[in-house]
């Protein structure tokens, strides 16, 4: 039986789940939140790292600044793109003005920068604004 490690978007707890029925709602063993959280999750330095390293599903991280025009222009498209993925790709967003550690660790200069991770390793990155369609195609390519 296939098992997956999924990091809860609410409490950041690491869950090991068994995929028996894809229609079944799966909730966090710690906080009972729905693990099939389709929204882009705002993370901090610490929770971002847990998501990158512990999730068995691909992770996208949007490094943004609330004072950056292109970042804010992409914000809603990123949220919209996330809605389609649920448990197949985790969409994260991190305010790089407040949480500078992760941005520094991954050498993020220009904002927005979006980095794709699989099993903790960076597989791809894009700097600059992407459309909802571009984000969706990119995320689909990670599955
Ligand atoms: Zn939880």
Short mmCIF file of C-alpha atoms and ligand atoms in Angstrom, two decimals:
data_model
loop_
_atom_site.label_atom_id
_atom_site.label_comp_id
_atom_site.label_asym_id
_atom_site.label_seq_id
_atom_site.Cartn_x
_atom_site.Cartn_y
_atom_site.Cartn_z
CA UNK A 1 0.00 0.00 0.00
CA UNK A 2 1.26 3.44 -0.86
CA UNK A 3 2.11 5.69 2.07
CA UNK A 4 2.86 9.38 1.87
CA UNK A 5 4.36 11.83 4.30
CA UNK A 6 2.34 15.04 4.32
CA UNK A 7 3.08 18.14 6.39
CA UNK A 8 -0.05 19.72 7.87
CA UNK A 9 -0.60 23.25 6.59
CA UNK A 10 -2.11 24.31 9.92
CA UNK A 11 0.13 22.89 12.67
CA UNK A 12 3.13 21.80 10.56
CA UNK A 13 2.88 18.30 12.04
CA UNK A 14 4.24 15.48 9.87
CA UNK A 15 1.60 12.87 9.00
CA UNK A 16 2.18 9.51 7.37
CA UNK A 17 -0.95 8.62 5.48
CA UNK A 18 -2.07 5.63 3.47
CA UNK A 19 -3.72 6.24 0.16
CA UNK A 20 -6.63 3.82 0.12
CA UNK A 21 -9.48 5.85 -1.24
CA UNK A 22 -8.52 9.12 -2.94
CA UNK A 23 -12.00 10.49 -2.25
CA UNK A 24 -11.65 9.98 1.48
CA UNK A 25 -10.98 13.08 3.57
CA UNK A 26 -7.70 12.80 5.40
CA UNK A 27 -7.19 14.87 8.50
CA UNK A 28 -4.10 15.74 10.50
CA UNK A 29 -3.43 13.30 13.36
CA UNK A 30 -2.42 16.21 15.57
CA UNK A 31 -4.75 19.14 14.91
CA UNK A 32 -7.47 17.38 12.83
CA UNK A 33 -7.21 19.95 10.05
CA UNK A 34 -7.94 18.74 6.54
CA UNK A 35 -4.60 17.68 5.01
CA UNK A 36 -6.01 18.13 1.54
CA UNK A 37 -5.61 21.87 2.01
CA UNK A 38 -5.91 23.44 -1.42
CA UNK A 39 -4.81 26.93 -0.41
CA UNK A 40 -1.35 28.39 -0.73
CA UNK A 41 0.12 28.19 2.76
CA UNK A 42 2.01 31.12 4.24
CA UNK A 43 5.10 29.83 6.02
CA UNK A 44 7.99 31.10 8.15
CA UNK A 45 11.69 30.16 7.99
CA UNK A 46 11.09 27.23 10.30
CA UNK A 47 7.84 25.85 8.91
CA UNK A 48 9.07 26.34 5.34
CA UNK A 49 12.02 24.06 6.03
CA UNK A 50 9.77 21.36 7.49
CA UNK A 51 7.52 21.47 4.41
CA UNK A 52 10.48 21.29 2.02
CA UNK A 53 12.22 18.44 3.82
CA UNK A 54 9.35 16.31 5.14
CA UNK A 55 6.71 16.36 2.41
CA UNK A 56 6.68 13.41 0.00
CA UNK A 57 4.70 15.53 -2.45
CA UNK A 58 6.39 18.21 -4.59
CA UNK A 59 6.58 21.64 -2.98
CA UNK A 60 6.54 25.05 -4.65
CA UNK A 61 7.77 28.03 -2.67
CA UNK A 62 6.94 31.58 -3.72
CA UNK A 63 9.40 34.05 -2.20
CA UNK A 64 7.59 37.37 -2.22
CA UNK A 65 7.66 40.84 -0.74
CA UNK A 66 4.53 42.80 0.00
CA UNK A 67 6.25 45.92 -1.36
CA UNK A 68 7.13 44.35 -4.72
CA UNK A 69 4.73 45.11 -7.60
CA UNK A 70 5.23 41.93 -9.66
CA UNK A 71 5.00 39.81 -6.45
CA UNK A 72 1.64 41.29 -5.56
CA UNK A 73 0.46 41.06 -9.19
CA UNK A 74 1.16 37.30 -9.09
CA UNK A 75 -0.29 36.74 -5.62
CA UNK A 76 -3.84 35.87 -6.67
CA UNK A 77 -2.74 33.80 -9.64
CA UNK A 78 -0.59 31.73 -7.29
CA UNK A 79 -3.53 31.21 -4.91
CA UNK A 80 -5.80 30.28 -7.83
CA UNK A 81 -3.28 27.80 -9.22
CA UNK A 82 -2.95 26.14 -5.79
CA UNK A 83 -6.68 25.38 -5.64
CA UNK A 84 -6.41 22.71 -8.31
CA UNK A 85 -3.71 20.64 -6.61
CA UNK A 86 -4.75 19.63 -3.10
CA UNK A 87 -2.61 16.68 -2.03
CA UNK A 88 -0.58 16.44 -5.24
CA UNK A 89 1.55 19.60 -4.93
CA UNK A 90 1.97 21.83 -1.88
CA UNK A 91 2.01 25.56 -2.66
CA UNK A 92 3.84 27.66 -0.09
CA UNK A 93 4.47 31.37 0.07
CA UNK A 94 7.02 33.09 2.23
CA UNK A 95 7.46 36.78 2.86
CA UNK A 96 11.15 37.21 2.12
CA UNK A 97 11.26 40.60 3.86
CA UNK A 98 10.31 39.05 7.18
CA UNK A 99 11.78 35.57 6.76
CA UNK A 100 15.23 36.16 5.31
CA UNK A 101 16.97 32.98 6.45
CA UNK A 102 15.43 30.64 3.90
CA UNK A 103 15.79 33.20 1.12
CA UNK A 104 19.48 33.52 1.96
CA UNK A 105 19.96 29.76 2.23
CA UNK A 106 18.57 29.21 -1.26
CA UNK A 107 20.30 32.25 -2.75
CA UNK A 108 17.11 34.10 -3.62
CA UNK A 109 17.92 37.58 -4.91
CA UNK A 110 15.24 38.97 -7.21
CA UNK A 111 11.60 38.75 -6.15
CA UNK A 112 9.37 37.04 -6.87
CA UNK A 113 11.34 33.81 -7.12
CA UNK A 114 9.51 30.51 -7.15
CA UNK A 115 11.46 27.34 -6.37
CA UNK A 116 10.23 23.79 -6.92
CA UNK A 117 11.41 21.08 -4.54
CA UNK A 118 11.09 17.31 -4.70
CA UNK A 119 12.13 15.18 -1.71
CA UNK A 120 13.90 18.18 -0.21
CA UNK A 121 15.98 18.94 -3.30
CA UNK A 122 15.56 21.96 -5.54
CA UNK A 123 14.57 20.81 -9.04
CA UNK A 124 13.84 24.12 -10.74
CA UNK A 125 13.40 27.84 -10.14
CA UNK A 126 11.95 30.84 -11.91
CA UNK A 127 12.55 34.50 -11.08
CA UNK A 128 9.87 36.93 -12.18
CA UNK A 129 6.12 36.97 -12.43
CA UNK A 130 4.32 33.92 -13.84
CA UNK A 131 0.71 33.67 -15.00
CA UNK A 132 -1.78 31.26 -13.45
CA UNK A 133 -1.51 29.03 -16.52
CA UNK A 134 2.29 28.99 -16.36
CA UNK A 135 2.17 28.14 -12.64
CA UNK A 136 -0.36 25.36 -13.25
CA UNK A 137 1.66 23.80 -16.06
CA UNK A 138 4.82 23.95 -13.97
CA UNK A 139 3.14 22.30 -10.99
CA UNK A 140 1.62 19.60 -13.21
CA UNK A 141 5.08 18.84 -14.54
CA UNK A 142 6.30 18.10 -10.99
CA UNK A 143 3.79 15.32 -10.30
ZN1 LIG B 1 -2.20 19.64 11.86
#
